[in-house]
């Protein structure tokens, strides 16, 4: 199985009105589940690891597992660093064989975000690796009260500058989305998204996919969102699958069987996300 630069997958999705789902993983079981469901649904997928997940599993180990598990599958897969917060995170992932990196300079003043992102683009592009930038700060749903204040949302002028002055391939935008389970149903700011799409012509990325209603996801995709991130829904399904199994069989010591109950539950969440992204049968 060839690993693709993420850009190749996004450009195709952007032109054809679907989004590529990006799934956070941290172990072998997660990778097996993502590739199994991608293969069944014939969906392109992005396997991504937050920088803490990269520290946990190792960049090269993650890439090697993706290659080995998918060796006999004919799929379009990119391996991406999610929320790289330093140049060191980005270098570590590229050295491990990631085909895409996110540099998240969003907490920094705009000028600094631009300068650092530009540096990342220079060396990532030299290695054929895609770069995702971020504008506006996509926080946690636990901070939702603060984060939906305008100061945290993406501003179209800043989005235009970050895109034009760095050469990034795609841009994550904060438009009322957040990571984690939403306490109340979120309402994405489509006026803001429209202002951004008028100024920025690269594919856009929506973080915080867990819990965004299907109609809003579809609207966002129509407007230029070409990658949607999912993590909490997957972890929650995996953990709940294991919890239910152990509630029934508290003394089970069959570690492989226990993990398999988590994987099966996670596979339901993966299939659901692929449906929301409208990425099935695109290979
Ligand atoms: P959720 O955990 O809300 O699905 O968000 C995932 C994400 O955006 C990872 O960057």
PDB file of C-alpha atoms and ligand atoms in Angstrom:
ATOM      1  CA  UNK A   1       0.000   0.000   0.000  1.00  0.00           C
ATOM      2  CA  UNK A   2       1.361   3.395  -0.988  1.00  0.00           C
ATOM      3  CA  UNK A   3       1.034   6.226   1.532  1.00  0.00           C
ATOM      4  CA  UNK A   4      -0.081   9.428  -0.191  1.00  0.00           C
ATOM      5  CA  UNK A   5       0.756  13.040   0.617  1.00  0.00           C
ATOM      6  CA  UNK A   6      -2.461  14.194   2.287  1.00  0.00           C
ATOM      7  CA  UNK A   7      -2.805  16.983  -0.267  1.00  0.00           C
ATOM      8  CA  UNK A   8      -3.557  14.462  -3.045  1.00  0.00           C
ATOM      9  CA  UNK A   9      -6.533  13.091  -1.102  1.00  0.00           C
ATOM     10  CA  UNK A  10      -7.850  16.542  -0.163  1.00  0.00           C
ATOM     11  CA  UNK A  11      -7.680  18.081  -3.631  1.00  0.00           C
ATOM     12  CA  UNK A  12      -9.772  15.210  -4.999  1.00  0.00           C
ATOM     13  CA  UNK A  13     -12.327  15.547  -2.184  1.00  0.00           C
ATOM     14  CA  UNK A  14     -12.465  19.341  -2.515  1.00  0.00           C
ATOM     15  CA  UNK A  15     -13.265  19.062  -6.246  1.00  0.00           C
ATOM     16  CA  UNK A  16     -15.865  16.329  -5.757  1.00  0.00           C
ATOM     17  CA  UNK A  17     -17.829  17.610  -2.750  1.00  0.00           C
ATOM     18  CA  UNK A  18     -16.935  15.158  -0.073  1.00  0.00           C
ATOM     19  CA  UNK A  19     -14.520  15.257   2.868  1.00  0.00           C
ATOM     20  CA  UNK A  20     -11.791  12.812   3.792  1.00  0.00           C
ATOM     21  CA  UNK A  21     -12.264  11.608   7.368  1.00  0.00           C
ATOM     22  CA  UNK A  22      -9.175  11.914   9.579  1.00  0.00           C
ATOM     23  CA  UNK A  23      -9.108   9.443  12.441  1.00  0.00           C
ATOM     24  CA  UNK A  24      -6.907   9.792  15.511  1.00  0.00           C
ATOM     25  CA  UNK A  25      -5.116   6.570  16.473  1.00  0.00           C
ATOM     26  CA  UNK A  26      -2.611   5.562  19.117  1.00  0.00           C
ATOM     27  CA  UNK A  27      -2.172   1.807  18.765  1.00  0.00           C
ATOM     28  CA  UNK A  28      -2.248  -1.247  16.529  1.00  0.00           C
ATOM     29  CA  UNK A  29      -5.898  -2.054  17.192  1.00  0.00           C
ATOM     30  CA  UNK A  30      -7.016   1.435  16.117  1.00  0.00           C
ATOM     31  CA  UNK A  31      -5.016   1.186  12.896  1.00  0.00           C
ATOM     32  CA  UNK A  32      -6.441  -2.276  12.131  1.00  0.00           C
ATOM     33  CA  UNK A  33      -9.980  -0.938  12.604  1.00  0.00           C
ATOM     34  CA  UNK A  34      -9.492   2.187  10.478  1.00  0.00           C
ATOM     35  CA  UNK A  35      -7.992   0.252   7.570  1.00  0.00           C
ATOM     36  CA  UNK A  36     -10.584  -2.532   7.802  1.00  0.00           C
ATOM     37  CA  UNK A  37     -13.523  -0.105   7.652  1.00  0.00           C
ATOM     38  CA  UNK A  38     -11.864   2.073   4.968  1.00  0.00           C
ATOM     39  CA  UNK A  39     -11.442  -1.052   2.862  1.00  0.00           C
ATOM     40  CA  UNK A  40     -15.016  -2.217   3.404  1.00  0.00           C
ATOM     41  CA  UNK A  41     -16.425   1.239   2.595  1.00  0.00           C
ATOM     42  CA  UNK A  42     -13.875   1.948  -0.180  1.00  0.00           C
ATOM     43  CA  UNK A  43     -13.115   5.301   1.429  1.00  0.00           C
ATOM     44  CA  UNK A  44      -9.884   7.305   1.361  1.00  0.00           C
ATOM     45  CA  UNK A  45      -8.749   7.931   4.941  1.00  0.00           C
ATOM     46  CA  UNK A  46      -6.290   9.969   6.905  1.00  0.00           C
ATOM     47  CA  UNK A  47      -4.722   8.163   9.840  1.00  0.00           C
ATOM     48  CA  UNK A  48      -3.579  10.856  12.207  1.00  0.00           C
ATOM     49  CA  UNK A  49      -1.843  11.063  15.552  1.00  0.00           C
ATOM     50  CA  UNK A  50      -1.833  14.042  17.902  1.00  0.00           C
ATOM     51  CA  UNK A  51       1.711  14.883  18.973  1.00  0.00           C
ATOM     52  CA  UNK A  52       1.002  13.180  22.339  1.00  0.00           C
ATOM     53  CA  UNK A  53      -0.122  10.058  20.454  1.00  0.00           C
ATOM     54  CA  UNK A  54       3.125  10.239  18.482  1.00  0.00           C
ATOM     55  CA  UNK A  55       5.099  10.409  21.752  1.00  0.00           C
ATOM     56  CA  UNK A  56       3.085   7.434  23.041  1.00  0.00           C
ATOM     57  CA  UNK A  57       3.473   5.108  20.058  1.00  0.00           C
ATOM     58  CA  UNK A  58       6.502   6.461  18.165  1.00  0.00           C
ATOM     59  CA  UNK A  59       6.302   8.072  14.719  1.00  0.00           C
ATOM     60  CA  UNK A  60       8.089   5.320  12.804  1.00  0.00           C
ATOM     61  CA  UNK A  61       6.211   2.589  14.679  1.00  0.00           C
ATOM     62  CA  UNK A  62       2.883   4.155  13.683  1.00  0.00           C
ATOM     63  CA  UNK A  63       3.917   4.432  10.034  1.00  0.00           C
ATOM     64  CA  UNK A  64       5.309   0.875   9.979  1.00  0.00           C
ATOM     65  CA  UNK A  65       2.078  -0.476  11.489  1.00  0.00           C
ATOM     66  CA  UNK A  66      -0.033   1.337   8.879  1.00  0.00           C
ATOM     67  CA  UNK A  67       2.142  -0.053   6.072  1.00  0.00           C
ATOM     68  CA  UNK A  68       2.134  -3.592   7.449  1.00  0.00           C
ATOM     69  CA  UNK A  69      -1.574  -3.777   8.300  1.00  0.00           C
ATOM     70  CA  UNK A  70      -2.515  -2.291   4.923  1.00  0.00           C
ATOM     71  CA  UNK A  71       0.112  -4.175   2.903  1.00  0.00           C
ATOM     72  CA  UNK A  72      -2.421  -6.169   0.878  1.00  0.00           C
ATOM     73  CA  UNK A  73      -5.098  -3.486   0.649  1.00  0.00           C
ATOM     74  CA  UNK A  74      -5.600  -1.200  -2.309  1.00  0.00           C
ATOM     75  CA  UNK A  75      -6.381   2.039  -0.464  1.00  0.00           C
ATOM     76  CA  UNK A  76      -5.629   5.760  -0.467  1.00  0.00           C
ATOM     77  CA  UNK A  77      -4.167   6.581   2.936  1.00  0.00           C
ATOM     78  CA  UNK A  78      -2.167   9.492   4.343  1.00  0.00           C
ATOM     79  CA  UNK A  79      -0.478   9.512   7.760  1.00  0.00           C
ATOM     80  CA  UNK A  80      -0.726  12.903   9.407  1.00  0.00           C
ATOM     81  CA  UNK A  81       0.557  14.669  12.532  1.00  0.00           C
ATOM     82  CA  UNK A  82      -2.377  16.323  14.326  1.00  0.00           C
ATOM     83  CA  UNK A  83      -1.715  19.562  16.271  1.00  0.00           C
ATOM     84  CA  UNK A  84       2.065  19.594  16.028  1.00  0.00           C
ATOM     85  CA  UNK A  85       2.939  22.330  18.492  1.00  0.00           C
ATOM     86  CA  UNK A  86       6.649  22.680  17.764  1.00  0.00           C
ATOM     87  CA  UNK A  87       9.143  22.346  14.941  1.00  0.00           C
ATOM     88  CA  UNK A  88      10.561  19.376  16.889  1.00  0.00           C
ATOM     89  CA  UNK A  89       7.159  17.570  16.750  1.00  0.00           C
ATOM     90  CA  UNK A  90       6.996  18.161  13.020  1.00  0.00           C
ATOM     91  CA  UNK A  91      10.578  16.989  12.343  1.00  0.00           C
ATOM     92  CA  UNK A  92      10.065  13.847  14.432  1.00  0.00           C
ATOM     93  CA  UNK A  93       6.963  12.915  12.410  1.00  0.00           C
ATOM     94  CA  UNK A  94       8.544  13.600   9.023  1.00  0.00           C
ATOM     95  CA  UNK A  95      11.601  11.557   9.995  1.00  0.00           C
ATOM     96  CA  UNK A  96       9.260   8.716  10.992  1.00  0.00           C
ATOM     97  CA  UNK A  97       7.671   8.729   7.521  1.00  0.00           C
ATOM     98  CA  UNK A  98       4.480  10.779   8.036  1.00  0.00           C
ATOM     99  CA  UNK A  99       3.171  12.089   4.730  1.00  0.00           C
ATOM    100  CA  UNK A 100       1.515  15.147   6.242  1.00  0.00           C
ATOM    101  CA  UNK A 101       1.920  17.436   9.256  1.00  0.00           C
ATOM    102  CA  UNK A 102      -0.141  20.043  11.017  1.00  0.00           C
ATOM    103  CA  UNK A 103       1.723  22.936  12.543  1.00  0.00           C
ATOM    104  CA  UNK A 104      -0.654  24.544  15.027  1.00  0.00           C
ATOM    105  CA  UNK A 105       0.587  28.071  15.634  1.00  0.00           C
ATOM    106  CA  UNK A 106      -2.914  29.278  16.446  1.00  0.00           C
ATOM    107  CA  UNK A 107      -2.199  30.278  20.080  1.00  0.00           C
ATOM    108  CA  UNK A 108       0.611  32.574  18.834  1.00  0.00           C
ATOM    109  CA  UNK A 109       0.297  36.145  17.555  1.00  0.00           C
ATOM    110  CA  UNK A 110      -0.491  36.046  13.806  1.00  0.00           C
ATOM    111  CA  UNK A 111       2.980  37.240  12.703  1.00  0.00           C
ATOM    112  CA  UNK A 112       4.643  34.465  14.697  1.00  0.00           C
ATOM    113  CA  UNK A 113       2.160  31.853  13.457  1.00  0.00           C
ATOM    114  CA  UNK A 114       2.942  32.933   9.871  1.00  0.00           C
ATOM    115  CA  UNK A 115       6.736  32.912  10.395  1.00  0.00           C
ATOM    116  CA  UNK A 116       6.805  29.470  12.054  1.00  0.00           C
ATOM    117  CA  UNK A 117       4.323  27.923   9.616  1.00  0.00           C
ATOM    118  CA  UNK A 118       6.384  29.235   6.692  1.00  0.00           C
ATOM    119  CA  UNK A 119       9.486  27.489   8.106  1.00  0.00           C
ATOM    120  CA  UNK A 120       7.549  24.223   8.448  1.00  0.00           C
ATOM    121  CA  UNK A 121       6.266  24.510   4.865  1.00  0.00           C
ATOM    122  CA  UNK A 122       9.809  25.002   3.558  1.00  0.00           C
ATOM    123  CA  UNK A 123      11.236  21.789   4.953  1.00  0.00           C
ATOM    124  CA  UNK A 124       8.029  19.712   4.749  1.00  0.00           C
ATOM    125  CA  UNK A 125       7.486  20.524   1.076  1.00  0.00           C
ATOM    126  CA  UNK A 126      11.132  19.731   0.352  1.00  0.00           C
ATOM    127  CA  UNK A 127      10.347  16.227   1.659  1.00  0.00           C
ATOM    128  CA  UNK A 128       7.073  15.987  -0.330  1.00  0.00           C
ATOM    129  CA  UNK A 129       5.021  16.290   2.868  1.00  0.00           C
ATOM    130  CA  UNK A 130       1.683  18.174   3.076  1.00  0.00           C
ATOM    131  CA  UNK A 131       1.173  20.967   5.638  1.00  0.00           C
ATOM    132  CA  UNK A 132      -1.997  21.967   7.500  1.00  0.00           C
ATOM    133  CA  UNK A 133      -2.083  25.326   9.318  1.00  0.00           C
ATOM    134  CA  UNK A 134      -4.617  26.651  11.816  1.00  0.00           C
ATOM    135  CA  UNK A 135      -6.328  29.970  12.234  1.00  0.00           C
ATOM    136  CA  UNK A 136      -8.562  30.801  15.180  1.00  0.00           C
ATOM    137  CA  UNK A 137      -8.140  28.576  18.212  1.00  0.00           C
ATOM    138  CA  UNK A 138     -10.066  25.317  18.218  1.00  0.00           C
ATOM    139  CA  UNK A 139     -10.368  24.627  21.928  1.00  0.00           C
ATOM    140  CA  UNK A 140     -11.941  21.910  24.003  1.00  0.00           C
ATOM    141  CA  UNK A 141     -15.700  21.720  24.499  1.00  0.00           C
ATOM    142  CA  UNK A 142     -14.969  22.096  28.218  1.00  0.00           C
ATOM    143  CA  UNK A 143     -13.882  25.680  27.426  1.00  0.00           C
ATOM    144  CA  UNK A 144     -16.756  26.266  25.016  1.00  0.00           C
ATOM    145  CA  UNK A 145     -18.128  29.285  26.867  1.00  0.00           C
ATOM    146  CA  UNK A 146     -14.904  31.186  26.272  1.00  0.00           C
ATOM    147  CA  UNK A 147     -13.974  29.694  22.941  1.00  0.00           C
ATOM    148  CA  UNK A 148     -17.054  30.781  21.107  1.00  0.00           C
ATOM    149  CA  UNK A 149     -16.166  34.403  21.836  1.00  0.00           C
ATOM    150  CA  UNK A 150     -15.197  36.065  18.565  1.00  0.00           C
ATOM    151  CA  UNK A 151     -11.564  36.447  19.601  1.00  0.00           C
ATOM    152  CA  UNK A 152     -11.124  32.693  19.302  1.00  0.00           C
ATOM    153  CA  UNK A 153     -12.845  32.264  15.951  1.00  0.00           C
ATOM    154  CA  UNK A 154     -11.095  32.365  12.598  1.00  0.00           C
ATOM    155  CA  UNK A 155     -10.928  35.782  10.985  1.00  0.00           C
ATOM    156  CA  UNK A 156     -11.076  35.796   7.165  1.00  0.00           C
ATOM    157  CA  UNK A 157      -8.305  38.402   6.755  1.00  0.00           C
ATOM    158  CA  UNK A 158      -5.929  36.421   8.979  1.00  0.00           C
ATOM    159  CA  UNK A 159      -6.872  33.181   7.184  1.00  0.00           C
ATOM    160  CA  UNK A 160      -5.998  34.810   3.855  1.00  0.00           C
ATOM    161  CA  UNK A 161      -2.639  36.012   5.160  1.00  0.00           C
ATOM    162  CA  UNK A 162      -1.733  32.634   6.682  1.00  0.00           C
ATOM    163  CA  UNK A 163      -2.628  30.829   3.443  1.00  0.00           C
ATOM    164  CA  UNK A 164      -0.921  33.272   1.082  1.00  0.00           C
ATOM    165  CA  UNK A 165       2.184  34.048   3.096  1.00  0.00           C
ATOM    166  CA  UNK A 166       3.101  30.478   4.052  1.00  0.00           C
ATOM    167  CA  UNK A 167       2.151  28.193   1.143  1.00  0.00           C
ATOM    168  CA  UNK A 168       0.230  25.725   3.361  1.00  0.00           C
ATOM    169  CA  UNK A 169      -1.805  23.079   1.562  1.00  0.00           C
ATOM    170  CA  UNK A 170      -4.894  23.194   3.790  1.00  0.00           C
ATOM    171  CA  UNK A 171      -6.197  25.272   6.657  1.00  0.00           C
ATOM    172  CA  UNK A 172      -8.031  24.349   9.867  1.00  0.00           C
ATOM    173  CA  UNK A 173     -10.617  26.972  10.789  1.00  0.00           C
ATOM    174  CA  UNK A 174     -12.303  27.673  14.123  1.00  0.00           C
ATOM    175  CA  UNK A 175     -15.934  28.367  13.213  1.00  0.00           C
ATOM    176  CA  UNK A 176     -17.717  27.295  16.407  1.00  0.00           C
ATOM    177  CA  UNK A 177     -16.309  23.752  16.450  1.00  0.00           C
ATOM    178  CA  UNK A 178     -14.386  22.324  19.418  1.00  0.00           C
ATOM    179  CA  UNK A 179     -12.725  19.083  20.520  1.00  0.00           C
ATOM    180  CA  UNK A 180     -14.640  16.656  22.760  1.00  0.00           C
ATOM    181  CA  UNK A 181     -18.338  15.999  23.355  1.00  0.00           C
ATOM    182  CA  UNK A 182     -20.404  19.190  22.879  1.00  0.00           C
ATOM    183  CA  UNK A 183     -22.537  20.054  25.908  1.00  0.00           C
ATOM    184  CA  UNK A 184     -25.195  21.434  23.589  1.00  0.00           C
ATOM    185  CA  UNK A 185     -25.593  20.880  19.882  1.00  0.00           C
ATOM    186  CA  UNK A 186     -23.014  23.186  18.195  1.00  0.00           C
ATOM    187  CA  UNK A 187     -23.950  25.754  15.578  1.00  0.00           C
ATOM    188  CA  UNK A 188     -21.204  26.285  13.023  1.00  0.00           C
ATOM    189  CA  UNK A 189     -20.781  29.873  11.869  1.00  0.00           C
ATOM    190  CA  UNK A 190     -21.475  29.508   8.138  1.00  0.00           C
ATOM    191  CA  UNK A 191     -21.281  33.262   7.464  1.00  0.00           C
ATOM    192  CA  UNK A 192     -17.751  33.213   8.799  1.00  0.00           C
ATOM    193  CA  UNK A 193     -16.955  30.131   6.699  1.00  0.00           C
ATOM    194  CA  UNK A 194     -18.270  31.906   3.610  1.00  0.00           C
ATOM    195  CA  UNK A 195     -16.113  34.977   4.308  1.00  0.00           C
ATOM    196  CA  UNK A 196     -13.099  32.684   4.597  1.00  0.00           C
ATOM    197  CA  UNK A 197     -13.859  30.767   1.393  1.00  0.00           C
ATOM    198  CA  UNK A 198     -14.144  34.060  -0.486  1.00  0.00           C
ATOM    199  CA  UNK A 199     -10.526  34.806   0.420  1.00  0.00           C
ATOM    200  CA  UNK A 200      -8.916  31.377   0.691  1.00  0.00           C
ATOM    201  CA  UNK A 201      -8.940  28.849  -2.128  1.00  0.00           C
ATOM    202  CA  UNK A 202      -7.171  25.870  -0.512  1.00  0.00           C
ATOM    203  CA  UNK A 203      -9.097  22.967   1.078  1.00  0.00           C
ATOM    204  CA  UNK A 204     -10.324  23.712   4.610  1.00  0.00           C
ATOM    205  CA  UNK A 205     -10.291  21.433   7.639  1.00  0.00           C
ATOM    206  CA  UNK A 206     -12.930  20.976  10.329  1.00  0.00           C
ATOM    207  CA  UNK A 207     -11.690  19.752  13.702  1.00  0.00           C
ATOM    208  CA  UNK A 208     -13.974  18.509  16.474  1.00  0.00           C
ATOM    209  CA  UNK A 209     -16.042  16.242  14.214  1.00  0.00           C
ATOM    210  CA  UNK A 210     -17.539  14.332  17.168  1.00  0.00           C
ATOM    211  CA  UNK A 211     -21.111  15.506  17.730  1.00  0.00           C
ATOM    212  CA  UNK A 212     -21.469  17.956  14.813  1.00  0.00           C
ATOM    213  CA  UNK A 213     -24.929  17.260  13.346  1.00  0.00           C
ATOM    214  CA  UNK A 214     -24.960  15.626   9.894  1.00  0.00           C
ATOM    215  CA  UNK A 215     -26.762  18.507   8.169  1.00  0.00           C
ATOM    216  CA  UNK A 216     -24.101  20.977   9.346  1.00  0.00           C
ATOM    217  CA  UNK A 217     -21.303  18.658   8.228  1.00  0.00           C
ATOM    218  CA  UNK A 218     -22.876  18.378   4.801  1.00  0.00           C
ATOM    219  CA  UNK A 219     -23.284  22.139   4.523  1.00  0.00           C
ATOM    220  CA  UNK A 220     -19.656  22.662   5.577  1.00  0.00           C
ATOM    221  CA  UNK A 221     -18.450  20.159   2.960  1.00  0.00           C
ATOM    222  CA  UNK A 222     -20.461  21.917   0.251  1.00  0.00           C
ATOM    223  CA  UNK A 223     -18.706  25.150   1.231  1.00  0.00           C
ATOM    224  CA  UNK A 224     -15.119  23.819   0.996  1.00  0.00           C
ATOM    225  CA  UNK A 225     -14.367  21.669   4.050  1.00  0.00           C
ATOM    226  CA  UNK A 226     -12.383  18.720   2.658  1.00  0.00           C
ATOM    227  CA  UNK A 227     -11.072  17.045   5.843  1.00  0.00           C
ATOM    228  CA  UNK A 228     -12.974  16.321   9.048  1.00  0.00           C
ATOM    229  CA  UNK A 229     -11.261  15.127  12.238  1.00  0.00           C
ATOM    230  CA  UNK A 230     -12.753  12.510  14.544  1.00  0.00           C
ATOM    231  CA  UNK A 231     -11.234  11.362  17.815  1.00  0.00           C
ATOM    232  CA  UNK A 232     -13.526  11.472  20.889  1.00  0.00           C
ATOM    233  CA  UNK A 233     -16.315   9.429  19.245  1.00  0.00           C
ATOM    234  CA  UNK A 234     -13.808   6.694  18.394  1.00  0.00           C
ATOM    235  CA  UNK A 235     -12.111   6.539  21.785  1.00  0.00           C
ATOM    236  CA  UNK A 236     -15.455   6.606  23.546  1.00  0.00           C
ATOM    237  CA  UNK A 237     -16.814   3.715  21.438  1.00  0.00           C
ATOM    238  CA  UNK A 238     -13.634   1.677  21.993  1.00  0.00           C
ATOM    239  CA  UNK A 239     -13.642   2.210  25.765  1.00  0.00           C
ATOM    240  CA  UNK A 240     -17.388   1.584  26.119  1.00  0.00           C
ATOM    241  CA  UNK A 241     -17.068  -1.637  24.094  1.00  0.00           C
ATOM    242  CA  UNK A 242     -14.444  -2.894  26.529  1.00  0.00           C
ATOM    243  CA  UNK A 243     -16.431  -1.698  29.567  1.00  0.00           C
ATOM    244  CA  UNK A 244     -19.575  -3.598  28.486  1.00  0.00           C
ATOM    245  CA  UNK A 245     -17.559  -6.739  27.834  1.00  0.00           C
ATOM    246  CA  UNK A 246     -15.893  -6.568  31.237  1.00  0.00           C
ATOM    247  CA  UNK A 247     -19.208  -5.813  32.949  1.00  0.00           C
ATOM    248  CA  UNK A 248     -20.398  -9.185  31.638  1.00  0.00           C
ATOM    249  CA  UNK A 249     -17.121 -11.054  32.119  1.00  0.00           C
ATOM    250  CA  UNK A 250     -15.163  -9.239  34.815  1.00  0.00           C
ATOM    251  CA  UNK A 251     -12.634 -12.063  35.163  1.00  0.00           C
ATOM    252  CA  UNK A 252     -11.825 -12.381  31.463  1.00  0.00           C
ATOM    253  CA  UNK A 253      -8.068 -12.482  30.992  1.00  0.00           C
ATOM    254  CA  UNK A 254      -8.206 -12.933  27.223  1.00  0.00           C
ATOM    255  CA  UNK A 255      -6.520  -9.685  26.339  1.00  0.00           C
ATOM    256  CA  UNK A 256      -6.945 -10.161  22.589  1.00  0.00           C
ATOM    257  CA  UNK A 257     -10.687 -10.849  22.982  1.00  0.00           C
ATOM    258  CA  UNK A 258     -11.084  -7.844  25.265  1.00  0.00           C
ATOM    259  CA  UNK A 259      -9.322  -5.538  22.776  1.00  0.00           C
ATOM    260  CA  UNK A 260     -11.425  -6.990  19.943  1.00  0.00           C
ATOM    261  CA  UNK A 261     -14.644  -5.902  21.706  1.00  0.00           C
ATOM    262  CA  UNK A 262     -13.271  -2.341  21.774  1.00  0.00           C
ATOM    263  CA  UNK A 263     -12.294  -2.528  18.113  1.00  0.00           C
ATOM    264  CA  UNK A 264     -15.704  -3.812  17.021  1.00  0.00           C
ATOM    265  CA  UNK A 265     -17.427  -0.936  18.819  1.00  0.00           C
ATOM    266  CA  UNK A 266     -15.008   1.569  17.302  1.00  0.00           C
ATOM    267  CA  UNK A 267     -15.653   0.192  13.822  1.00  0.00           C
ATOM    268  CA  UNK A 268     -19.305   1.264  14.111  1.00  0.00           C
ATOM    269  CA  UNK A 269     -18.181   4.837  14.883  1.00  0.00           C
ATOM    270  CA  UNK A 270     -15.728   4.766  11.966  1.00  0.00           C
ATOM    271  CA  UNK A 271     -18.401   3.653   9.500  1.00  0.00           C
ATOM    272  CA  UNK A 272     -20.699   6.378  10.768  1.00  0.00           C
ATOM    273  CA  UNK A 273     -18.028   9.068  10.260  1.00  0.00           C
ATOM    274  CA  UNK A 274     -17.328   7.858   6.714  1.00  0.00           C
ATOM    275  CA  UNK A 275     -21.025   8.187   5.963  1.00  0.00           C
ATOM    276  CA  UNK A 276     -21.115  11.733   7.376  1.00  0.00           C
ATOM    277  CA  UNK A 277     -18.129  12.707   5.205  1.00  0.00           C
ATOM    278  CA  UNK A 278     -19.728  11.127   2.110  1.00  0.00           C
ATOM    279  CA  UNK A 279     -16.357   9.527   1.360  1.00  0.00           C
ATOM    280  CA  UNK A 280     -17.509   5.925   0.782  1.00  0.00           C
ATOM    281  CA  UNK A 281     -17.160   4.399  -2.711  1.00  0.00           C
ATOM    282  CA  UNK A 282     -14.668   7.073  -3.811  1.00  0.00           C
ATOM    283  CA  UNK A 283     -11.771   4.718  -4.618  1.00  0.00           C
TER     284      UNK A 283
HETATM  285  P1  LIG B   1     -13.108  15.308  18.379  1.00  0.00           P
HETATM  286  O1  LIG B   1     -12.340  14.635  19.481  1.00  0.00           O
HETATM  287  O2  LIG B   1     -14.086  16.305  18.908  1.00  0.00           O
HETATM  288  O3  LIG B   1     -13.721  14.336  17.431  1.00  0.00           O
HETATM  289  O4  LIG B   1     -12.038  16.179  17.555  1.00  0.00           O
HETATM  290  C1  LIG B   1     -10.964  15.525  16.950  1.00  0.00           C
HETATM  291  C2  LIG B   1      -9.992  16.503  16.416  1.00  0.00           C
HETATM  292  O5  LIG B   1     -10.351  17.554  15.933  1.00  0.00           O
HETATM  293  C3  LIG B   1      -8.564  16.145  16.464  1.00  0.00           C
HETATM  294  O6  LIG B   1      -7.748  17.215  16.080  1.00  0.00           O
END
